[in-house]
Coordinates of C-alpha atoms (C1' of nucleotides) in Angstrom, one line a residue:
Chain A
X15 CA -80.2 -258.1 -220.9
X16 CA -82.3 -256.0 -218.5
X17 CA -79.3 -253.1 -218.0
X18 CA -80.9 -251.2 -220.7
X19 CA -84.2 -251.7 -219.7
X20 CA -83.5 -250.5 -216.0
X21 CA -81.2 -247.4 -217.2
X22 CA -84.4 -246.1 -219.4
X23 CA -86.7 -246.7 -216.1
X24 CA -84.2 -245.0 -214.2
X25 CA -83.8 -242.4 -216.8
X26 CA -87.4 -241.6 -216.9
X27 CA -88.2 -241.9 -213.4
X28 CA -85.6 -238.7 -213.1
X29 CA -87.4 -237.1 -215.6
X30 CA -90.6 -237.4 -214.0
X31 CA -88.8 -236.4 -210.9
X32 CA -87.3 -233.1 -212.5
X33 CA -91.0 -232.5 -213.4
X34 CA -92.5 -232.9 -209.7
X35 CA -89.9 -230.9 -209.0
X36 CA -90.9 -228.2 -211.3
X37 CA -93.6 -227.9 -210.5
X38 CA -94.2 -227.8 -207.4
X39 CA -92.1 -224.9 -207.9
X40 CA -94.7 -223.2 -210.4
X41 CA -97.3 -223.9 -208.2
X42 CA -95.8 -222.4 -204.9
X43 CA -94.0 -218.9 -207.0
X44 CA -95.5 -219.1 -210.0
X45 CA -93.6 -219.5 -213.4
X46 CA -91.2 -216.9 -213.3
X47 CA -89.8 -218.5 -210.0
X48 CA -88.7 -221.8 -211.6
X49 CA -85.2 -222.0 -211.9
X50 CA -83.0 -225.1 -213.1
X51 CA -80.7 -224.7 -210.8
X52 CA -83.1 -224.5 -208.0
X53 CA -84.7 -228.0 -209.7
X54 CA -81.4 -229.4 -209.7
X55 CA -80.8 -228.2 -205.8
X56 CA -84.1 -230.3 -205.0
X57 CA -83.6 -233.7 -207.2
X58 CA -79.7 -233.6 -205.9
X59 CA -78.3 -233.8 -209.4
X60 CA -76.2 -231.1 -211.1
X61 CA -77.7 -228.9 -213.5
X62 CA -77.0 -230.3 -216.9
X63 CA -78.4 -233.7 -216.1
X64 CA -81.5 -231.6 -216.5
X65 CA -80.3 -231.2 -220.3
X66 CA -80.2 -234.6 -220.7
X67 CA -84.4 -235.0 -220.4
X68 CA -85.2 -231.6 -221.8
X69 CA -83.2 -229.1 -224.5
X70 CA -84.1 -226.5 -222.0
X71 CA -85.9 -224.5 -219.5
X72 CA -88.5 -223.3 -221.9
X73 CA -89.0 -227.5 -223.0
X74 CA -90.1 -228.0 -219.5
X75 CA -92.8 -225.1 -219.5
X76 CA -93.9 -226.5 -222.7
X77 CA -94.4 -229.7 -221.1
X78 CA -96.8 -228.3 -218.4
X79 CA -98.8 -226.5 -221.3
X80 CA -99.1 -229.8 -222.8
X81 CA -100.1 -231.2 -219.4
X82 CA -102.6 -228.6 -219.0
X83 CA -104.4 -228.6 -222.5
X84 CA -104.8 -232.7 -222.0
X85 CA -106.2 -232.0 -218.7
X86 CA -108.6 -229.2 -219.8
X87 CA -109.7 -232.0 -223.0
X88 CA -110.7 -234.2 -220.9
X89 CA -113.1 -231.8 -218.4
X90 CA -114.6 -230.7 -221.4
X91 CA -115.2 -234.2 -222.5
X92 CA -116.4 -235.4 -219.1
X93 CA -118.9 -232.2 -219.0
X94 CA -119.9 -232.7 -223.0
X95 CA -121.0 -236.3 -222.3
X96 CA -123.6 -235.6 -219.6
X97 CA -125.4 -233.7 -222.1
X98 CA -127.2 -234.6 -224.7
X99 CA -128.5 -231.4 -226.8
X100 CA -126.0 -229.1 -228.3
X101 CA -126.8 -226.0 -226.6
X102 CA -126.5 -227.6 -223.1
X103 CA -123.4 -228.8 -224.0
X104 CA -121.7 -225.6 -224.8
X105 CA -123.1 -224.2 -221.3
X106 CA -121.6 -227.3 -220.0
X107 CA -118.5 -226.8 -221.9
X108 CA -118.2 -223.2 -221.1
X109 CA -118.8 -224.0 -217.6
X110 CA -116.3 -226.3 -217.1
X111 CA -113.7 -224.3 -219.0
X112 CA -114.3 -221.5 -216.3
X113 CA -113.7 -223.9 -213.1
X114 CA -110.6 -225.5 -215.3
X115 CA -109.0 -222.2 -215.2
X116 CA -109.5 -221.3 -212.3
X117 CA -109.0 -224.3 -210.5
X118 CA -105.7 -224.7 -212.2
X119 CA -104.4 -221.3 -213.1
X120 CA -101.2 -222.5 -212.8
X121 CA -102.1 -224.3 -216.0
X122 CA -103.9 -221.8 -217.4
X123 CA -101.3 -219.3 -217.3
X124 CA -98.5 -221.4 -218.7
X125 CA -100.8 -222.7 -221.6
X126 CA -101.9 -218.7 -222.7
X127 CA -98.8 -216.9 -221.9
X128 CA -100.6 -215.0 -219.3
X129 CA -99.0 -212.9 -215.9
X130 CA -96.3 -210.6 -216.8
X131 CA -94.1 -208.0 -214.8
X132 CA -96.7 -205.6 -214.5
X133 CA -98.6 -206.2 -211.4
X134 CA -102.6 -205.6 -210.5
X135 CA -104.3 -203.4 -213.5
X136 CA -106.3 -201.9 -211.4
X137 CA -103.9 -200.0 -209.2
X138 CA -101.2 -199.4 -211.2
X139 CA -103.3 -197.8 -214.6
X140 CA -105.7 -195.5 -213.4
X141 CA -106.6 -195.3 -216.9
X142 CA -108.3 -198.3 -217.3
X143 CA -110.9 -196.2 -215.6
X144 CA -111.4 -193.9 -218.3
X145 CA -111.7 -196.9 -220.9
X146 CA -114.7 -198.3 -218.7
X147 CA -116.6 -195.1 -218.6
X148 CA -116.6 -194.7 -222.5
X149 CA -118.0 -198.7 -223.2
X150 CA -120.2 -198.0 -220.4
X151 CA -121.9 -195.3 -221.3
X152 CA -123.4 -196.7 -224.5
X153 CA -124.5 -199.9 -223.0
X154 CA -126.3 -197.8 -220.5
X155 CA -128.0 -195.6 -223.0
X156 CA -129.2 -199.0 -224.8
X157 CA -130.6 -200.6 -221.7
X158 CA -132.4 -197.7 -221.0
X159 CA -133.5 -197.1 -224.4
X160 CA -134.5 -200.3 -224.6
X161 CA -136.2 -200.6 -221.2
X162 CA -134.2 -203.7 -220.0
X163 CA -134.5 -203.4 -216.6
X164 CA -132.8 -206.4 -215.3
X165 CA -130.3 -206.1 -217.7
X166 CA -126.8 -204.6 -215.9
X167 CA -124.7 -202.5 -217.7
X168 CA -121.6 -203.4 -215.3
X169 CA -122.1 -207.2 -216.2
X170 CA -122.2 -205.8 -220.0
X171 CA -119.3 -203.8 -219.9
X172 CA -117.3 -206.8 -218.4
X173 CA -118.7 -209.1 -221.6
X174 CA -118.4 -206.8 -224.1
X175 CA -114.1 -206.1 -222.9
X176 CA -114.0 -209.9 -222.6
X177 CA -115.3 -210.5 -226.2
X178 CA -112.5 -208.2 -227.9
X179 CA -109.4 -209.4 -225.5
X180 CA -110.4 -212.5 -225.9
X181 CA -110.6 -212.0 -229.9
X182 CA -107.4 -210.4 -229.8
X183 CA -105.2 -212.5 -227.4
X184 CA -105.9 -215.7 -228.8
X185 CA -105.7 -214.0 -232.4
X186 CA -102.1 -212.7 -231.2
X187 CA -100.5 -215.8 -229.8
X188 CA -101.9 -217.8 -232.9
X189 CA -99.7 -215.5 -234.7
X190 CA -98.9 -215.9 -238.1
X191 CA -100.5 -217.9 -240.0
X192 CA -103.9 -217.0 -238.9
X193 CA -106.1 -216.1 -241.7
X194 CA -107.2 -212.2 -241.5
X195 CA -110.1 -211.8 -242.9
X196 CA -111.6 -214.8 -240.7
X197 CA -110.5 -213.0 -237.7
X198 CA -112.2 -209.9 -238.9
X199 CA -115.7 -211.6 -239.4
X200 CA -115.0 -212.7 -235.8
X201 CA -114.9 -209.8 -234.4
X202 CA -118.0 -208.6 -236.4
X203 CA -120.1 -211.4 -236.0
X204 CA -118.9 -211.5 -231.8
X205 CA -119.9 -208.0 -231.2
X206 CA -122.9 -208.1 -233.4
X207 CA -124.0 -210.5 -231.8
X208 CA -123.7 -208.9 -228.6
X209 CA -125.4 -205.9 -229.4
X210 CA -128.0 -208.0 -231.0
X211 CA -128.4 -209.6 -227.8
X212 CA -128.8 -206.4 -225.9
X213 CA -131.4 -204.6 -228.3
X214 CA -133.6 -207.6 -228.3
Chain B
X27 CA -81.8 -168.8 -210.3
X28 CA -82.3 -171.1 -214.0
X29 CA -79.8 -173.2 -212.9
X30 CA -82.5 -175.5 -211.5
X31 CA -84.6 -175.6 -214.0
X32 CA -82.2 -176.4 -216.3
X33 CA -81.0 -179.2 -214.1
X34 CA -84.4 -180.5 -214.1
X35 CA -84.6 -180.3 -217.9
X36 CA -82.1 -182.1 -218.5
X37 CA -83.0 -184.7 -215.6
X38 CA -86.8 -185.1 -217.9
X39 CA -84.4 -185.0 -221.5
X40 CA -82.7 -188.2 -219.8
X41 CA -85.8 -189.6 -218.7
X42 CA -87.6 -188.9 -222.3
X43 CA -83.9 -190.2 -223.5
X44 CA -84.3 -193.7 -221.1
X45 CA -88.0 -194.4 -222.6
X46 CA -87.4 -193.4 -226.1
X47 CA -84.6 -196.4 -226.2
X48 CA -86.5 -198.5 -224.3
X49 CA -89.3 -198.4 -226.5
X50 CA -87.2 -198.6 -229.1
X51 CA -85.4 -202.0 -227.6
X52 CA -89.2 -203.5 -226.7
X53 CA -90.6 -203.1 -230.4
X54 CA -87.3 -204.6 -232.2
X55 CA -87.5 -207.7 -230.2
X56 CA -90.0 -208.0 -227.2
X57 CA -90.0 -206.9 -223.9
X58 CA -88.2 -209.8 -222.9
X59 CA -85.8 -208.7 -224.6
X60 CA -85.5 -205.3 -222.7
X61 CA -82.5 -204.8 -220.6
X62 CA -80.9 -202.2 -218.3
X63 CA -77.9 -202.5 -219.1
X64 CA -78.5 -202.1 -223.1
X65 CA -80.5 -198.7 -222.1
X66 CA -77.4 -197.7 -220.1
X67 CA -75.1 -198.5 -223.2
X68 CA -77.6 -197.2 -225.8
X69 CA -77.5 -193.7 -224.2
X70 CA -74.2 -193.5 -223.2
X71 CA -74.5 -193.6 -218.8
X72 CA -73.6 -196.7 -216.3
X73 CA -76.8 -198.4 -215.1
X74 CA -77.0 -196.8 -211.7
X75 CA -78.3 -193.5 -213.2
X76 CA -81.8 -195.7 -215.0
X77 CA -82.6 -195.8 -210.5
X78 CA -82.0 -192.2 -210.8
X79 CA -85.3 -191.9 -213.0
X80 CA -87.0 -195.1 -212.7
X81 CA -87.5 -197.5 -209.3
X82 CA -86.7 -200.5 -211.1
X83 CA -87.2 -202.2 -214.9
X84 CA -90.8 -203.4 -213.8
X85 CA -91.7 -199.2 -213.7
X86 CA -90.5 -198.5 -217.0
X87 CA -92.5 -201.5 -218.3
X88 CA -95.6 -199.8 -216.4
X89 CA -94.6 -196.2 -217.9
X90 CA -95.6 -198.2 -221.6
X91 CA -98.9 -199.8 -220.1
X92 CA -99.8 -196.9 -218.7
X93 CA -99.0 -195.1 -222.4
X94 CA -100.7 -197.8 -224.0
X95 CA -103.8 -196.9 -222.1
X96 CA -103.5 -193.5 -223.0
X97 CA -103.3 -193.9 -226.4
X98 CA -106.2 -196.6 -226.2
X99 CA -108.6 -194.0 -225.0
X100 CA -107.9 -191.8 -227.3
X101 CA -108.4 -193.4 -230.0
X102 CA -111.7 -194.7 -228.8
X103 CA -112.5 -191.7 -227.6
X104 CA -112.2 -191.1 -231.4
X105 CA -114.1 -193.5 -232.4
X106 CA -116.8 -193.1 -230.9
X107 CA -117.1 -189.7 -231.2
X108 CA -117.5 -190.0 -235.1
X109 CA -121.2 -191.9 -234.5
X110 CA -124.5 -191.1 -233.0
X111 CA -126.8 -193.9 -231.7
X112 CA -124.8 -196.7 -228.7
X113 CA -125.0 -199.2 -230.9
X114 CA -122.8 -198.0 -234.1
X115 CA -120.4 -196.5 -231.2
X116 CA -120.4 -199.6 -229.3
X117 CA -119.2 -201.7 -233.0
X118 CA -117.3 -198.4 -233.8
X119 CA -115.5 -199.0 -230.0
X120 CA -114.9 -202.4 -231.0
X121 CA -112.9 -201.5 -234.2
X122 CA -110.9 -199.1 -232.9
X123 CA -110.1 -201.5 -230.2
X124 CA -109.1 -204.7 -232.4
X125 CA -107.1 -201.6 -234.8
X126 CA -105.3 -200.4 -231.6
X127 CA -104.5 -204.0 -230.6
X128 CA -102.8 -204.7 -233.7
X129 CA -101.0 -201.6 -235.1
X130 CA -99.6 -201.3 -231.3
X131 CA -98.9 -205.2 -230.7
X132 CA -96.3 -204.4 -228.0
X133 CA -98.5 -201.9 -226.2
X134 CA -101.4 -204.6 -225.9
X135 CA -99.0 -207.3 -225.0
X136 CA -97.4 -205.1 -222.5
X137 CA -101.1 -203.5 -221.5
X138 CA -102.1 -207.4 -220.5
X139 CA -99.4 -209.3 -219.6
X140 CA -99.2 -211.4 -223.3
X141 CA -96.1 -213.1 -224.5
X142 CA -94.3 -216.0 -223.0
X143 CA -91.9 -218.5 -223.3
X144 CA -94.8 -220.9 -225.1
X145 CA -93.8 -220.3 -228.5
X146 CA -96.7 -220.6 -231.3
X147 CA -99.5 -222.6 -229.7
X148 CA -100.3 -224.3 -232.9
X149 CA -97.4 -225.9 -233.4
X150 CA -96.2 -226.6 -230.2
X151 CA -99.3 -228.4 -228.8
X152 CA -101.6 -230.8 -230.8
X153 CA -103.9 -231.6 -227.6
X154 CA -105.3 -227.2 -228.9
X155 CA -106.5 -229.7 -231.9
X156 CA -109.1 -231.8 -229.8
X157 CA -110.3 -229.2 -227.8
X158 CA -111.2 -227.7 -231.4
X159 CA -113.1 -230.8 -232.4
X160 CA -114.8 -230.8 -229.0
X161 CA -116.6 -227.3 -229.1
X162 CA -117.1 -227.4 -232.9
X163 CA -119.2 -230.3 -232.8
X164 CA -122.2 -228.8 -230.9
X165 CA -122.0 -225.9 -232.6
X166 CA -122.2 -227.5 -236.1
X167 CA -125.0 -229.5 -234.7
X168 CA -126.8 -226.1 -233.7
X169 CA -126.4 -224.6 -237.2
X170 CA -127.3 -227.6 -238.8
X171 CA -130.5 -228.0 -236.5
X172 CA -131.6 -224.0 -237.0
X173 CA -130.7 -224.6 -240.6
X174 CA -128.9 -221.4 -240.7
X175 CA -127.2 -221.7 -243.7
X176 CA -125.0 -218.9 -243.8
X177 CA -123.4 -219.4 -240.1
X178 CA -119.7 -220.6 -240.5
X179 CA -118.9 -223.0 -237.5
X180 CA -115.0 -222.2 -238.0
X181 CA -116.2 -218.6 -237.3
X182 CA -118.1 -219.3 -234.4
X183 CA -115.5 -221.9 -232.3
X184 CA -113.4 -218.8 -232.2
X185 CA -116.0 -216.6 -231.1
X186 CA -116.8 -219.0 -228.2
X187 CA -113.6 -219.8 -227.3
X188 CA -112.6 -215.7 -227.5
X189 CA -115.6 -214.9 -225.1
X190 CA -114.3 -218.0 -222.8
X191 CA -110.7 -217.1 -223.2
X192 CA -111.4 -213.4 -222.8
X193 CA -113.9 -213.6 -219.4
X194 CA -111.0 -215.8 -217.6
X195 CA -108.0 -213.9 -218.4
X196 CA -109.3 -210.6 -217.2
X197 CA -110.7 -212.0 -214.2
X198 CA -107.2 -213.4 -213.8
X199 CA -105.5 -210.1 -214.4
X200 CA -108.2 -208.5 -212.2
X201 CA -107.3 -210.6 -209.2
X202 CA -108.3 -210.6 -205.9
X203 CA -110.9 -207.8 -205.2
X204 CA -113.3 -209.0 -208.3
X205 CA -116.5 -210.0 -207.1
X206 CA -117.2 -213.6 -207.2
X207 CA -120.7 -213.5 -208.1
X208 CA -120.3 -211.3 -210.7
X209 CA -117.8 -212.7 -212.9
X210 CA -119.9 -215.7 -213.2
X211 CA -123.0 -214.2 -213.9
X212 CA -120.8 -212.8 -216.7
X213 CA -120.0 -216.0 -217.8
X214 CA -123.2 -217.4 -217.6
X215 CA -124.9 -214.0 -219.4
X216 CA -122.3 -213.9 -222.2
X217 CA -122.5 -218.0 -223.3
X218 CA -126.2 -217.0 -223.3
X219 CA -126.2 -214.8 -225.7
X220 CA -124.0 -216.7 -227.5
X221 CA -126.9 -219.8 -227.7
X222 CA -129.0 -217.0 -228.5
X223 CA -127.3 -215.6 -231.1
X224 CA -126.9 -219.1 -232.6
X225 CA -130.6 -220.2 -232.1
X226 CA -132.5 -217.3 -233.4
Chain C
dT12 C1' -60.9 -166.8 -204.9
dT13 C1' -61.4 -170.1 -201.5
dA14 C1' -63.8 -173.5 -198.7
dC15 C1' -67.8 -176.1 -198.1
dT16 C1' -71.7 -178.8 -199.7
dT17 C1' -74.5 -181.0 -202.8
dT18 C1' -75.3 -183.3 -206.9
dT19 C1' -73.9 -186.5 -210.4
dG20 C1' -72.2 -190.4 -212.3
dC21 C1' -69.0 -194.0 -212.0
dT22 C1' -66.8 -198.6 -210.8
dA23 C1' -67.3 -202.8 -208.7
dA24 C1' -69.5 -206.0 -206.6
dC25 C1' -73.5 -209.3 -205.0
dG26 C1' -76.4 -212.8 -206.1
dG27 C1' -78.9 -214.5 -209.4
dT28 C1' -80.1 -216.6 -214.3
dG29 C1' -79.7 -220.2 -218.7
dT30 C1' -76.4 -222.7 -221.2
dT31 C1' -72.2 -225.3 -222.6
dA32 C1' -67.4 -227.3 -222.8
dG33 C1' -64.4 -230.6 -220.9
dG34 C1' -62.8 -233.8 -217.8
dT35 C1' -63.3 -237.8 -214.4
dA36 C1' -64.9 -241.7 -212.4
dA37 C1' -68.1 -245.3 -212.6
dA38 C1' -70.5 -248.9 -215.1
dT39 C1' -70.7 -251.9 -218.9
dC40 C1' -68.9 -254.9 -222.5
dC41 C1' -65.6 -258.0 -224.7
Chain D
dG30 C1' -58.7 -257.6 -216.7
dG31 C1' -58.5 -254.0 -220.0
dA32 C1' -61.0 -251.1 -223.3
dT33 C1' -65.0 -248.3 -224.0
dT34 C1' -69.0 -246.2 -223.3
dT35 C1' -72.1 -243.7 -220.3
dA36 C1' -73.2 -240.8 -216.4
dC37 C1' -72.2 -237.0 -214.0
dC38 C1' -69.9 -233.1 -212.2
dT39 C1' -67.0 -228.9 -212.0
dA40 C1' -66.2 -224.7 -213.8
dA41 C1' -66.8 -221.4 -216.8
dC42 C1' -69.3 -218.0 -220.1
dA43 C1' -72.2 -214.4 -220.7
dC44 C1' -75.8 -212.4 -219.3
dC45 C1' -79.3 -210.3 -215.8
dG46 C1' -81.4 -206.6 -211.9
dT47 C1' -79.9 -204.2 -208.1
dT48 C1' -77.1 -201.7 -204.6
dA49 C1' -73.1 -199.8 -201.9
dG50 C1' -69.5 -196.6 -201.9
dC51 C1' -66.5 -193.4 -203.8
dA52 C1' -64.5 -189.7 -206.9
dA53 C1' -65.2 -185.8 -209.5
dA54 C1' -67.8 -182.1 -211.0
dA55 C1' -71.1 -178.3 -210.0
dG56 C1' -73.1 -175.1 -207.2
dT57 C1' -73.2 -172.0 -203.0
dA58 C1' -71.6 -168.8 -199.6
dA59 C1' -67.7 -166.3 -197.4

DNA sequence: TTACTTTTGCTAACGGTGTTAGGTAAATCC
DNA sequence: GGATTTACCTAACACCGTTAGCAAAAGTAA
């Protein structure tokens, strides 16, 4: 009895074709743009059909996350393997994490909850200036203090806000169960360390 | 002539009245959650009259980033007031940061476009698992190696993967004008001292 | 006070969204 | 061939942001 066979090949070939679908959509408008009832204008099916390969909209996003994290495993694999001593392989790692994201920041987006209504930073919240004078002017006393010349305190600024959104966005989507006083020594040992590195 | 001014007192009373609800609506449950038409019912007017004080939803959002900016710098501004030498302010900066972030979690998520459908990564996608493994792995190798004892490698995968995470998402947010060059240099200078930091 | 003008705020609609209930017609099974 | 399951659709519900157009109130000037 093949009939049962063919209905799941059908079933999932639909399903792969609601993803396509999808998207493409993402891709072209970005997340916000994707609609099920635009999806179920493009495969020529009504909308609940959609239902029947996915609980809901949010279900498909998920799927794309999942996509994306598999995708960014293996780069990081691929770029591990061609080194062979640890510390090559986390600039290897590292590296490859950077052109992931921004090669696919479709992905990216989807998998860390990024892009919101609020458009460009920059021009909309003039006070973001105000927040880069003040951690600028301390790295720039330290470089001088400590006669860095090459060392520049725009590129510091930049790592040193990275370090502590980066601390607190992952720290906030991990939510809950997160353990606090870990994330605390994070934070210390992080900036610490980046302080260390510009004293020395 | 007061009749004016009064007119335009009680146009900003509105305005205040608007945010104040607003706010109110975006720390219960999100600012997903946030709706015109729950402000309109909330303090007693028909939607149109929100267009009367704000262009559109997306401004009131902005009126909290721009707030949460504010607020940020202030407290910063605090901070680092209370210490002498760059490098205390620069850890007392980060403190008051990470604080902020979390005793204002709808102000940060609004400030950087956090929060999405993606519920709790964790949970939701085991693939975050391997990509664990995968960075933790060199990194245990490197402690082992240096024979630094007292270095946690828990502690350390999410300090790499905060600088990683952090460095790609404000580039992101950023957009456009951000010079190439030096975001990578960025990159490439704050990995660096990471391996530093782990090395020596 | 009356007549005119501006402001204010409303109703109602437009075009969207995700989601679900309920029915019909086709496909499958006995 | 008749019964039953499955596949699929229509139509609705309950929302959403946004805008046009109108009525009533408030202010102004004679």
């Amino acid at each position: 009895m093949g009939i049962a066979e063919r209905k799941l090949r059908q079933k999932e070939e639909l399903r792969i074709m609601i993803l396509d679908t999808a998207w493409q959509m993402v891709k072209q408008e970005g997340w916000h743009a994707l609609s099920l009832r635009k999806i179920s204008e493009a495969i020529e099916y009504s909308v609940p059909v959609i239902y029947d390969h996915f609980e809901n909209k949010e279900a498909i996003l998920l799927e794309f996350s999942r996509q994306g994290f598999a995708l960014l495993t293996k780069k990081l694999i691929h770029a591990k393997e061609k080194e062979e001593n640890p510390a090559s392989q986390l600039q290897a790692i590292a590296d490859a994490y950077w052109n992931f994201a921004f090669r696919n920041k479709e992905y990216y987006q989807l998998m860390f909850g990024l892009g919101m209504p609020c458009c460009d930073l920059d021009k909309c919240v003039p006070e973001k200036g105000a927040f880069r004078n003040l951690v600028m002017e301390p790295i720039e006393r330290m470089i001088k203090a400590n006669g860095k010349k090459k060392a520049n305190a725009c590129l510091k600024y930049h790592s040193f806000w990275s370090v502590l959104h980066g601390l607190v966005s992952i720290k906030m989507m991990g939510s809950a169960h997160a353990q606090d006083t870990l994330n605390k020594l994070v934070l210390e040992d992080a900036v610490s360390g980046f302080i260390k590195n510009l004293e020395g």
